[in-house]
Tab-separated table of C-alpha atoms and ligand atoms in Angstrom:
chain	number	residue	atom	x	y	z
A	159	MET	CA	11.184	-16.974	-11.055
A	160	SER	CA	8.899	-18.971	-13.236
A	161	VAL	CA	10.529	-19.034	-16.514
A	162	HIS	CA	13.820	-20.558	-16.809
A	163	SER	CA	15.093	-19.145	-19.867
A	164	PRO	CA	13.340	-16.001	-20.587
A	165	ILE	CA	13.372	-13.813	-23.643
A	166	GLU	CA	15.073	-10.537	-23.562
A	167	VAL	CA	11.975	-7.763	-23.719
A	168	ASP	CA	12.783	-5.652	-27.312
A	169	HIS	CA	12.525	-2.255	-26.527
A	170	VAL	CA	12.255	-0.878	-30.100
A	171	ARG	CA	9.014	-2.758	-29.668
A	172	VAL	CA	8.051	-1.054	-26.188
A	173	ASP	CA	8.597	1.713	-27.302
A	174	GLU	CA	6.060	1.507	-29.931
A	175	LEU	CA	3.525	-0.025	-28.298
A	176	LEU	CA	4.211	2.952	-25.475
A	177	GLU	CA	3.395	5.443	-28.470
A	178	ARG	CA	0.193	3.819	-29.580
A	179	GLU	CA	-1.489	3.318	-26.349
A	180	LEU	CA	-0.893	6.503	-25.149
A	181	ALA	CA	-2.303	7.862	-28.126
A	182	ALA	CA	-5.000	5.394	-28.001
A	183	LEU	CA	-5.711	6.402	-24.281
A	184	ASN	CA	-4.988	10.690	-25.097
A	185	ALA	CA	-8.167	9.792	-27.535
A	186	ARG	CA	-10.239	8.114	-25.222
A	187	THR	CA	-10.374	10.539	-22.471
A	188	GLN	CA	-10.824	14.104	-24.054
A	189	ARG	CA	-13.476	15.144	-21.157
A	190	SER	CA	-10.539	14.263	-18.826
A	191	ALA	CA	-8.245	16.597	-20.968
A	192	GLU	CA	-11.131	19.358	-20.883
A	193	MET	CA	-11.318	18.815	-16.897
A	194	TYR	CA	-7.945	18.826	-16.100
A	195	LYS	CA	-7.615	22.450	-18.391
A	196	ARG	CA	-10.379	23.836	-15.708
A	197	ALA	CA	-9.029	22.310	-12.722
A	198	ARG	CA	-5.375	23.473	-12.555
A	199	GLU	CA	-7.004	26.776	-12.380
A	200	SER	CA	-7.773	26.152	-9.108
A	201	LEU	CA	-6.453	22.813	-7.509
A	202	SER	CA	-2.462	22.825	-8.097
A	203	GLY	CA	-1.638	20.893	-10.975
A	204	GLY	CA	-5.339	20.049	-11.426
A	205	VAL	CA	-5.532	17.117	-8.450
A	206	ALA	CA	-5.847	16.961	-5.001
A	207	SER	CA	-2.704	15.331	-4.166
A	208	SER	CA	0.420	15.001	-6.053
A	209	TYR	CA	-0.127	10.733	-5.756
A	210	GLN	CA	-3.226	11.650	-8.570
A	211	LEU	CA	-0.754	13.403	-11.112
A	212	ARG	CA	-0.246	11.947	-14.334
A	213	ASP	CA	1.131	13.219	-18.117
A	214	PRO	CA	-0.268	14.251	-19.849
A	215	TRP	CA	-3.379	14.788	-17.668
A	216	PRO	CA	-4.854	12.669	-14.637
A	217	ILE	CA	-7.836	10.529	-15.318
A	218	TYR	CA	-11.282	11.988	-13.969
A	219	LEU	CA	-13.899	9.375	-12.669
A	220	VAL	CA	-17.118	10.228	-12.141
A	221	ASP	CA	-18.865	6.760	-10.478
A	222	GLY	CA	-18.290	3.258	-9.027
A	223	ALA	CA	-20.317	0.511	-8.279
A	224	GLY	CA	-18.599	-3.132	-7.087
A	225	PRO	CA	-15.688	-3.899	-9.147
A	226	LYS	CA	-16.127	-1.448	-11.295
A	227	VAL	CA	-15.325	2.546	-12.073
A	228	TRP	CA	-16.515	5.014	-14.727
A	229	ASP	CA	-14.466	8.357	-16.152
A	230	VAL	CA	-15.771	11.285	-17.344
A	231	ASP	CA	-15.683	9.969	-20.332
A	232	GLY	CA	-18.017	6.877	-19.880
A	233	ASN	CA	-15.288	4.658	-20.026
A	234	GLU	CA	-16.071	1.545	-18.020
A	235	TYR	CA	-13.354	0.045	-16.160
A	236	TRP	CA	-12.480	-2.876	-13.707
A	237	ASP	CA	-11.151	-1.498	-10.751
A	238	PHE	CA	-8.124	-2.983	-9.707
A	239	HIS	CA	-6.829	0.234	-8.094
A	240	ASN	CA	-9.471	0.538	-5.700
A	241	GLY	CA	-8.353	3.909	-4.193
A	242	PHE	CA	-4.668	3.004	-3.547
A	243	GLY	CA	-5.722	-0.395	-1.957
A	244	SER	CA	-8.515	0.964	0.201
A	245	MET	CA	-11.500	-0.690	-1.098
A	246	VAL	CA	-11.807	-3.947	-0.548
A	247	GLN	CA	-15.448	-3.552	0.326
A	248	GLY	CA	-15.731	-2.826	-3.537
A	249	HIS	CA	-17.566	0.241	-4.525
A	250	ALA	CA	-20.957	2.129	-2.831
A	251	HIS	CA	-21.271	-1.598	-1.116
A	252	PRO	CA	-24.716	-1.290	0.268
A	253	ALA	CA	-23.700	-2.632	3.769
A	254	ILE	CA	-22.211	0.689	4.285
A	255	VAL	CA	-24.350	2.878	2.129
A	256	GLU	CA	-27.097	2.073	4.161
A	257	ALA	CA	-25.256	2.687	7.646
A	258	VAL	CA	-23.648	5.730	6.228
A	259	ARG	CA	-27.306	6.801	5.434
A	260	GLU	CA	-28.470	6.051	8.337
A	261	ARG	CA	-25.752	7.976	10.414
A	262	VAL	CA	-25.606	10.835	7.991
A	263	ALA	CA	-29.183	11.584	9.358
A	264	LEU	CA	-28.342	11.449	12.928
A	265	GLY	CA	-25.195	14.618	13.175
A	266	THR	CA	-21.925	13.224	11.204
A	267	HIS	CA	-19.563	14.875	13.584
A	268	PHE	CA	-19.353	15.745	17.875
A	269	ALA	CA	-15.694	15.021	18.648
A	270	ALA	CA	-17.270	13.079	21.362
A	271	VAL	CA	-16.939	9.145	21.351
A	272	THR	CA	-20.212	7.271	19.971
A	273	GLU	CA	-20.545	3.513	20.573
A	274	ASP	CA	-19.271	2.626	16.732
A	275	ALA	CA	-16.264	3.817	17.894
A	276	VAL	CA	-16.204	1.386	20.867
A	277	LEU	CA	-17.615	-1.189	18.528
A	278	VAL	CA	-14.530	-1.025	16.152
A	279	ALA	CA	-12.151	-0.544	18.986
A	280	GLU	CA	-13.358	-4.262	20.631
A	281	GLU	CA	-13.322	-5.386	17.075
A	282	LEU	CA	-9.822	-4.091	15.964
A	283	ARG	CA	-9.046	-5.962	19.740
A	284	ARG	CA	-10.125	-9.229	19.171
A	285	ARG	CA	-9.000	-9.383	15.673
A	286	PHE	CA	-5.012	-8.557	16.462
A	287	GLY	CA	-4.634	-9.169	19.822
A	288	LEU	CA	-3.524	-5.938	20.862
A	289	ASP	CA	-4.873	-4.349	23.694
A	290	ARG	CA	-5.692	-0.736	23.325
A	291	TRP	CA	-6.674	1.158	20.197
A	292	ARG	CA	-7.044	5.058	19.204
A	293	PHE	CA	-8.366	6.082	15.757
A	294	VAL	CA	-7.008	8.543	13.545
A	295	ASN	CA	-8.058	9.985	9.700
A	296	SER	CA	-5.273	8.622	7.578
A	297	GLY	CA	-2.377	5.964	7.740
A	298	SER	CA	-0.128	9.478	7.732
A	299	GLU	CA	-1.431	10.396	10.985
A	300	ALA	CA	-1.688	6.852	12.544
A	301	THR	CA	2.344	6.519	12.110
A	302	MET	CA	2.939	9.395	13.329
A	303	ASP	CA	1.356	9.085	16.198
A	304	ALA	CA	2.670	5.404	16.471
A	305	ILE	CA	6.454	6.710	16.569
A	306	ARG	CA	5.317	9.502	18.983
A	307	ILE	CA	4.027	7.201	21.388
A	308	ALA	CA	7.393	4.952	20.638
A	309	ARG	CA	9.789	7.691	21.313
A	310	ALA	CA	7.833	8.380	24.779
A	311	LEU	CA	7.762	4.899	25.944
A	312	THR	CA	11.558	4.856	25.354
A	313	GLY	CA	12.902	7.968	25.676
A	314	ARG	CA	14.724	7.863	22.129
A	315	ASP	CA	14.693	9.788	19.216
A	316	THR	CA	16.361	8.228	16.188
A	317	ILE	CA	13.899	5.758	14.595
A	318	MET	CA	14.509	2.766	12.310
A	319	LYS	CA	12.632	1.672	9.139
A	320	ILE	CA	12.822	-0.061	6.003
A	321	PHE	CA	15.063	1.050	3.174
A	322	GLY	CA	12.341	1.801	0.175
A	323	SER	CA	9.004	1.474	2.305
A	324	TYR	CA	6.661	4.571	2.654
A	325	HIS	CA	4.474	5.176	5.860
A	326	GLY	CA	3.010	9.062	4.989
A	327	HIS	CA	3.772	12.308	4.187
A	328	HIS	CA	5.125	13.471	7.407
A	329	ASP	CA	8.730	14.560	8.032
A	330	GLY	CA	10.107	11.551	10.198
A	331	VAL	CA	8.957	9.254	7.584
A	332	MET	CA	9.710	10.651	4.518
A	333	VAL	CA	12.952	9.492	3.833
A	334	SER	CA	15.264	7.171	2.126
A	335	ILE	CA	11.864	5.975	-0.213
A	336	GLY	CA	12.194	6.480	-4.191
A	337	VAL	CA	16.169	7.121	-4.278
A	338	PRO	CA	17.788	6.174	-7.302
A	339	TYR	CA	19.825	3.134	-7.631
A	340	GLU	CA	23.374	4.848	-7.317
A	341	ALA	CA	22.417	6.806	-4.232
A	342	ILE	CA	21.447	3.827	-2.315
A	343	GLY	CA	24.915	3.516	-0.378
A	344	ASP	CA	26.641	0.791	1.449
A	345	ARG	CA	23.551	-1.769	2.528
A	346	GLU	CA	25.762	-2.014	6.185
A	347	ASN	CA	25.100	1.837	6.155
A	348	LEU	CA	22.218	3.177	3.816
A	349	ALA	CA	21.349	6.432	2.906
A	350	SER	CA	19.535	8.461	4.556
A	351	LEU	CA	17.755	11.092	2.062
A	352	PRO	CA	15.197	13.007	2.317
A	353	TYR	CA	11.570	12.245	-0.319
A	354	GLY	CA	11.632	15.796	-1.829
A	355	ALA	CA	11.993	19.282	-0.884
A	356	GLY	CA	10.921	21.112	2.476
A	357	ILE	CA	11.977	18.414	5.028
A	358	PRO	CA	14.604	19.347	7.573
A	359	ASP	CA	18.172	17.168	8.022
A	360	ALA	CA	17.670	17.335	11.926
A	361	VAL	CA	14.963	15.127	11.346
A	362	VAL	CA	16.351	13.213	8.150
A	363	GLU	CA	19.533	12.348	10.416
A	364	LEU	CA	16.839	10.826	12.720
A	365	THR	CA	15.233	8.234	10.471
A	366	VAL	CA	17.537	5.035	10.195
A	367	ALA	CA	16.875	2.995	7.257
A	368	VAL	CA	17.509	-0.892	6.534
A	369	PRO	CA	16.859	-3.414	4.209
A	370	PHE	CA	14.226	-5.812	3.828
A	371	ASN	CA	14.134	-9.056	4.403
A	372	ASP	CA	18.161	-9.091	6.024
A	373	ALA	CA	17.985	-9.629	10.149
A	374	GLY	CA	21.642	-9.271	10.446
A	375	ALA	CA	21.849	-6.023	9.042
A	376	MET	CA	19.297	-4.408	11.099
A	377	GLU	CA	21.264	-5.669	14.150
A	378	ARG	CA	24.691	-4.667	12.967
A	379	ARG	CA	23.145	-0.988	12.673
A	380	ILE	CA	21.232	-1.535	15.976
A	381	GLU	CA	24.409	-2.370	17.580
A	382	ARG	CA	26.276	0.469	16.064
A	383	LEU	CA	23.398	2.562	17.267
A	384	VAL	CA	23.831	2.058	20.260
A	385	ARG	CA	27.867	2.701	20.592
A	386	GLU	CA	26.928	5.689	19.034
A	387	GLY	CA	24.243	6.373	21.844
A	388	ARG	CA	21.497	6.856	19.754
A	389	PRO	CA	19.527	3.246	20.322
A	390	PRO	CA	16.490	3.152	18.232
A	391	ALA	CA	12.875	3.800	19.669
A	392	CYS	CA	11.144	2.141	17.081
A	393	VAL	CA	11.276	0.148	13.822
A	394	ILE	CA	8.253	0.720	11.910
A	395	MET	CA	7.994	-1.575	8.923
A	396	GLU	CA	5.683	-3.389	6.210
A	397	ALA	CA	5.577	-7.417	7.119
A	398	ALA	CA	5.232	-7.546	3.696
A	399	MET	CA	6.159	-4.728	1.591
A	400	MET	CA	3.575	-3.584	-0.551
A	401	ASN	CA	5.023	-0.258	-2.384
A	402	LEU	CA	7.772	-2.230	-4.516
A	403	GLY	CA	5.103	-4.119	-6.023
A	404	VAL	CA	4.349	-7.229	-3.503
A	405	VAL	CA	7.339	-7.925	-1.572
A	406	LEU	CA	7.004	-10.777	1.084
A	407	PRO	CA	8.986	-11.737	3.920
A	408	GLU	CA	11.761	-14.595	3.789
A	409	PRO	CA	10.790	-17.492	5.998
A	410	GLY	CA	12.221	-16.407	9.524
A	411	TYR	CA	12.528	-12.926	8.800
A	412	LEU	CA	9.876	-11.385	10.876
A	413	GLU	CA	10.881	-13.851	13.655
A	414	ALA	CA	14.236	-12.282	13.772
A	415	VAL	CA	12.363	-9.290	13.537
A	416	ARG	CA	10.793	-9.228	16.804
A	417	GLU	CA	13.195	-11.416	18.747
A	418	ILE	CA	15.982	-8.661	17.785
A	419	THR	CA	13.626	-5.318	18.663
A	420	GLN	CA	12.809	-7.195	21.582
A	421	ARG	CA	15.732	-7.590	23.064
A	422	HIS	CA	16.837	-3.848	22.488
A	423	GLY	CA	13.156	-2.294	23.879
A	424	ILE	CA	12.578	-1.558	20.717
A	425	VAL	CA	9.256	-1.317	19.809
A	426	LEU	CA	8.045	-2.727	16.461
A	427	ILE	CA	5.102	-1.227	14.633
A	428	PHE	CA	3.811	-3.306	11.712
A	429	ASP	CA	2.379	-0.794	9.390
A	430	GLU	CA	-0.932	-2.252	8.159
A	431	VAL	CA	-2.266	0.611	6.688
A	432	LYS	CA	-2.180	-1.546	3.498
A	433	THR	CA	-2.212	-4.982	4.652
A	434	GLY	CA	-4.657	-4.803	7.481
A	435	LEU	CA	-7.644	-6.366	6.799
A	436	ALA	CA	-7.148	-6.497	3.243
A	437	ILE	CA	-4.834	-9.424	3.302
A	438	ALA	CA	-6.382	-10.980	6.054
A	439	ALA	CA	-9.119	-10.292	8.709
A	440	ALA	CA	-6.236	-9.090	11.191
A	441	GLY	CA	-3.793	-8.576	8.159
A	442	ALA	CA	0.063	-9.304	8.216
A	443	THR	CA	-0.109	-10.296	12.065
A	444	GLU	CA	-2.296	-12.911	11.339
A	445	ARG	CA	-0.589	-14.536	8.461
A	446	PHE	CA	2.612	-14.177	9.446
A	447	GLY	CA	1.715	-15.553	12.889
A	448	VAL	CA	4.467	-12.698	14.610
A	449	THR	CA	2.610	-10.400	16.900
A	450	PRO	CA	4.096	-6.606	16.748
A	451	ASP	CA	3.948	-4.311	19.740
A	452	MET	CA	1.927	-1.164	17.716
A	453	VAL	CA	-0.064	-1.670	14.354
A	454	THR	CA	-1.596	1.154	12.706
A	455	LEU	CA	-4.388	0.980	9.988
A	456	ALA	CA	-5.790	3.208	7.806
A	457	LYS	CA	-7.004	2.934	3.688
A	458	THR	CA	-9.385	-0.879	4.295
A	459	LEU	CA	-10.283	0.468	7.932
A	460	GLY	CA	-13.062	3.171	6.409
A	461	GLY	CA	-14.622	1.356	3.615
A	462	GLY	CA	-13.921	4.582	1.843
A	463	LEU	CA	-14.228	6.937	4.331
A	464	PRO	CA	-10.875	9.003	6.336
A	465	ALA	CA	-10.200	6.336	9.439
A	466	GLY	CA	-7.165	5.491	11.101
A	467	ALA	CA	-6.231	3.510	13.841
A	468	ILE	CA	-3.195	2.447	16.218
A	469	GLY	CA	-3.582	-0.637	18.028
A	470	GLY	CA	-0.588	-1.485	20.667
A	471	SER	CA	-0.232	-3.497	23.892
A	472	GLU	CA	-1.648	-2.329	26.789
A	473	ARG	CA	2.321	-1.417	27.958
A	474	VAL	CA	2.986	0.607	24.701
A	475	MET	CA	-0.343	2.407	25.153
A	476	SER	CA	-0.157	3.325	28.814
A	477	VAL	CA	1.760	6.917	27.684
A	478	VAL	CA	-1.314	7.433	26.163
A	479	GLU	CA	-3.639	6.811	28.975
A	480	ASP	CA	-1.636	8.456	31.606
A	481	GLY	CA	-1.539	11.404	29.475
A	482	SER	CA	2.272	12.048	28.747
A	483	VAL	CA	1.428	11.495	24.984
A	484	TYR	CA	-1.353	13.607	23.620
A	485	GLN	CA	-2.799	11.321	21.106
A	486	VAL	CA	-5.298	14.111	19.549
A	487	GLY	CA	-7.550	14.882	16.318
A	488	THR	CA	-10.781	16.971	16.197
A	489	TYR	CA	-11.814	14.163	13.556
A	490	ASN	CA	-10.530	11.311	15.839
A	491	GLY	CA	-13.357	8.584	15.778
A	492	ASN	CA	-15.638	11.111	13.443
A	493	PRO	CA	-19.150	8.479	13.889
A	494	LEU	CA	-19.737	8.336	10.145
A	495	ALA	CA	-16.402	6.879	9.676
A	496	MET	CA	-17.393	4.844	12.292
A	497	ALA	CA	-20.343	3.863	11.110
A	498	ALA	CA	-18.822	2.847	7.602
A	499	ALA	CA	-16.445	0.887	9.738
A	500	ARG	CA	-18.117	-1.040	11.826
A	501	ALA	CA	-20.186	-1.669	9.006
A	502	SER	CA	-17.598	-2.645	7.212
A	503	LEU	CA	-16.245	-4.932	9.831
A	504	GLU	CA	-19.496	-7.078	11.088
A	505	ARG	CA	-20.955	-7.378	7.667
A	506	VAL	CA	-18.656	-7.030	4.541
A	507	LEU	CA	-14.921	-8.043	5.517
A	508	THR	CA	-15.954	-11.748	7.115
A	509	PRO	CA	-14.427	-14.843	6.802
A	510	ALA	CA	-16.209	-15.797	3.795
A	511	ALA	CA	-15.157	-12.521	2.187
A	512	TYR	CA	-11.632	-13.513	3.102
A	513	HIS	CA	-11.673	-16.689	1.643
A	514	HIS	CA	-13.771	-15.344	-1.502
A	515	LEU	CA	-10.499	-12.788	-1.562
A	516	ASP	CA	-7.929	-15.952	-0.867
A	517	GLU	CA	-9.434	-17.961	-4.238
A	518	LEU	CA	-9.489	-14.841	-6.912
A	519	ASN	CA	-6.332	-13.656	-6.001
A	520	ASP	CA	-4.984	-17.555	-6.210
A	521	ARG	CA	-6.686	-17.477	-9.805
A	522	ILE	CA	-5.566	-13.920	-10.702
A	523	VAL	CA	-2.065	-15.380	-9.735
A	524	ALA	CA	-1.984	-18.698	-11.669
A	525	GLY	CA	-3.657	-17.203	-15.079
A	526	CYS	CA	-0.901	-14.593	-15.140
A	527	GLU	CA	1.769	-17.155	-14.449
A	528	ALA	CA	0.263	-19.076	-16.956
A	529	VAL	CA	0.972	-16.282	-19.303
A	530	ILE	CA	4.376	-15.652	-18.256
A	531	GLU	CA	5.785	-19.312	-18.895
A	532	ARG	CA	3.655	-19.622	-21.904
A	533	HIS	CA	5.537	-16.112	-23.407
A	534	ARG	CA	8.489	-16.731	-21.862
A	535	LEU	CA	8.738	-13.314	-19.848
A	536	PRO	CA	11.109	-11.818	-17.707
A	537	GLY	CA	8.833	-12.096	-14.617
A	538	TYR	CA	6.681	-13.428	-12.094
A	539	ALA	CA	3.186	-12.931	-10.187
A	540	VAL	CA	2.786	-12.835	-6.576
A	541	GLY	CA	-0.018	-12.430	-4.444
A	542	ILE	CA	-1.871	-12.464	-0.643
A	543	GLY	CA	-4.863	-11.792	0.488
A	544	SER	CA	-6.494	-9.190	-2.380
A	545	LYS	CA	-3.143	-7.706	-3.196
A	546	GLY	CA	-0.689	-9.002	-5.787
A	547	CYS	CA	0.967	-7.643	-9.050
A	548	VAL	CA	3.178	-9.236	-11.943
A	549	THR	CA	7.039	-8.255	-11.194
A	550	PHE	CA	8.721	-7.682	-14.032
A	551	SER	CA	12.166	-8.604	-13.132
A	552	THR	CA	14.508	-11.551	-13.708
A	553	GLU	CA	15.744	-11.624	-10.442
A	554	ARG	CA	13.404	-12.405	-7.553
A	555	ILE	CA	12.900	-9.183	-5.519
A	556	VAL	CA	13.683	-9.086	-2.056
A	557	ASP	CA	14.477	-5.814	-1.095
A	558	TYR	CA	14.353	-1.959	-2.372
A	559	GLU	CA	18.050	-2.933	-4.314
A	560	THR	CA	17.040	-6.123	-5.848
A	561	PHE	CA	14.181	-3.802	-6.973
A	562	LYS	CA	15.822	-0.915	-8.452
A	563	ALA	CA	18.408	-3.170	-10.357
A	564	SER	CA	15.980	-4.689	-12.386
A	565	GLN	CA	13.778	-2.363	-12.296
A	566	ASP	CA	11.968	-1.706	-15.968
A	567	VAL	CA	10.377	1.542	-16.252
A	568	PRO	CA	9.482	1.484	-19.561
A	569	VAL	CA	7.140	-2.456	-19.393
A	570	THR	CA	5.500	-1.213	-16.300
A	571	GLU	CA	4.347	2.430	-17.611
A	572	LEU	CA	3.553	0.214	-21.057
A	573	ALA	CA	1.229	-2.338	-18.759
A	574	TRP	CA	-0.660	0.807	-17.333
A	575	LEU	CA	-1.367	1.901	-20.422
A	576	TRP	CA	-2.280	-1.528	-22.031
A	577	ASN	CA	-5.007	-1.806	-19.075
A	578	MET	CA	-6.764	1.696	-19.305
A	579	ASN	CA	-6.862	1.187	-23.017
A	580	ARG	CA	-8.702	-2.358	-22.309
A	581	GLY	CA	-11.310	-1.632	-19.387
A	582	ILE	CA	-8.411	-2.418	-16.030
A	583	TYR	CA	-7.873	0.868	-13.915
A	584	MET	CA	-4.852	-0.169	-12.578
A	585	THR	CA	-2.755	1.632	-9.703
A	586	PRO	CA	0.080	3.653	-11.805
A	587	GLY	CA	3.586	3.162	-11.120
A	588	ARG	CA	5.388	-0.746	-10.906
A	589	GLU	CA	6.008	-0.005	-7.652
A	590	GLU	CA	2.275	-0.423	-7.105
A	591	GLU	CA	-0.190	-3.754	-6.953
A	592	TRP	CA	-3.533	-4.708	-7.673
A	593	THR	CA	-6.317	-4.538	-4.835
A	594	LEU	CA	-9.251	-6.973	-5.215
A	595	SER	CA	-12.602	-6.216	-3.630
A	596	VAL	CA	-14.912	-8.770	-2.262
A	597	THR	CA	-17.289	-7.621	-4.979
A	598	HIS	CA	-14.551	-8.968	-7.503
A	599	THR	CA	-15.411	-12.065	-9.734
A	600	THR	CA	-13.577	-14.427	-11.843
A	601	GLU	CA	-15.032	-12.391	-14.652
A	602	ALA	CA	-13.217	-9.450	-13.981
A	603	ILE	CA	-10.191	-11.815	-12.933
A	604	ASP	CA	-10.377	-13.186	-16.114
A	605	ALA	CA	-10.374	-10.174	-18.180
A	606	TYR	CA	-7.299	-8.647	-15.969
A	607	VAL	CA	-5.574	-12.282	-17.301
A	608	ALA	CA	-6.916	-11.638	-21.006
A	609	ALA	CA	-5.614	-8.093	-21.191
A	610	PHE	CA	-2.221	-9.200	-19.873
A	611	ASP	CA	-2.237	-12.135	-21.957
A	612	GLU	CA	-2.466	-9.787	-25.123
A	613	LEU	CA	0.297	-7.277	-23.777
A	614	ALA	CA	2.757	-10.669	-23.882
A	615	GLU	CA	1.573	-11.635	-27.199
A	616	ALA	CA	2.534	-7.931	-28.519
A	617	LEU	CA	5.592	-7.902	-27.120
A	618	THR	CA	6.453	-10.810	-28.346
A	619	ALA	CA	5.234	-10.191	-31.678
B	170	LIG	C1	2.502	1.248	4.150
B	170	LIG	C2	1.639	3.001	4.442
B	170	LIG	N1	1.818	3.354	5.521
B	170	LIG	C3	0.838	4.414	5.248
B	170	LIG	C4	0.694	5.141	4.426
B	170	LIG	C5	-0.042	6.466	4.441
B	170	LIG	O1	-1.481	6.505	4.290
B	170	LIG	P1	-2.669	7.800	3.902
B	170	LIG	O2	-1.933	8.023	2.611
B	170	LIG	O3	-3.907	7.581	4.399
B	170	LIG	O4	-1.680	8.957	4.759
B	170	LIG	C6	0.321	4.607	3.408
B	170	LIG	C7	-0.372	5.075	1.848
B	170	LIG	O5	0.073	4.483	0.994
B	170	LIG	C8	0.957	3.192	2.883
B	170	LIG	O6	1.393	2.374	1.768
């Protein structure tokens, strides 16, 4: 916490600013309003994914170049959303454009392996220290297949996840996310609740959630599950949570999880869909020095094309190799996606790129911290690699419970509108973070900090 005696945010003022900023954004996005009217006649809700919904209408984009994007009204933004944290390479990176252009003329799909898939697997093996890899097309596919592999290996059905963590949209992991504070339940016995309709109770019951940053609670829950005759096949988790802003692991936590899971014969899966290749060359696995049994990747892997991957130790992946698990998919290892991934790994996400991202992130975190300090805002900035956020909270967030307890929804909504009206394209929702790209510069960072400073000024005026 950077501020010892923070001011209390005046919510009447927040409401006034919300109204003003919403009107301003509506006025500058009239073509998006028209596009929405047309789109919803054929696209459900006018969007391709419910995560793209926004009231009163979504902002429709046209193109992107490097660190910038443009919407259908011609508004220009520095992009800190970066496709839900996928575009660490920046938009239309010349190395990726060249690789895709070359590949597209050579045929884009065979459902047979091309050399690029072998090269990408070799590079992921080198980076993550995991022996065997398979490709999929999204983060959801990666976590779905990883869980199936863990179940096959252990012969167990129950799975364990961290309460509040998102791992994609398949039934088994759409559990205990986005739950209201009152419904979280007893910390030692957190509730298993479906995230949205259409998820069978029988599946929900197989997923048990525990709090982040509490190895003791995890171990006690595992021991109870063992006594009940349903030990977990796996623990699937983000080593640093990326959907409550950014929540870093407390010292010793990941090491303890590694030891507990090993002792109980549980497959430890680090879901690195957001962190992998984005916070270091080998993501959280490298950053925190703890090697899981499996890693799942997507987002940054494809450089803007749909690609995901599953990496595992030889032992874990033996159930794929011996044919007991069907790890399959028509588009797995698609040549176009693999050409982009190869160019990205070989030519874009280099050691120098990670150094650049670290320097920029230090600058944005320090800049935001200085604003918070100067205006005595209740909050703090946190960052790692290309990711970070300002968390508006008087308490330090360590897990979902502390996140929910101190959630200031109106201020978060205001921050998003404020940024959009000042040329900063941010991921909507308090739970999201910024993602920097290798094409971001100090100019982009300083624009972000200046907009935040102006917001702080307006909040405290
Ligand atoms: C940690 C994590 N895992 C899995 C997923 C699912 O990835 P996708 O949306 O590509 O299916 C996401 C998406 O945001 C994620 O953040």
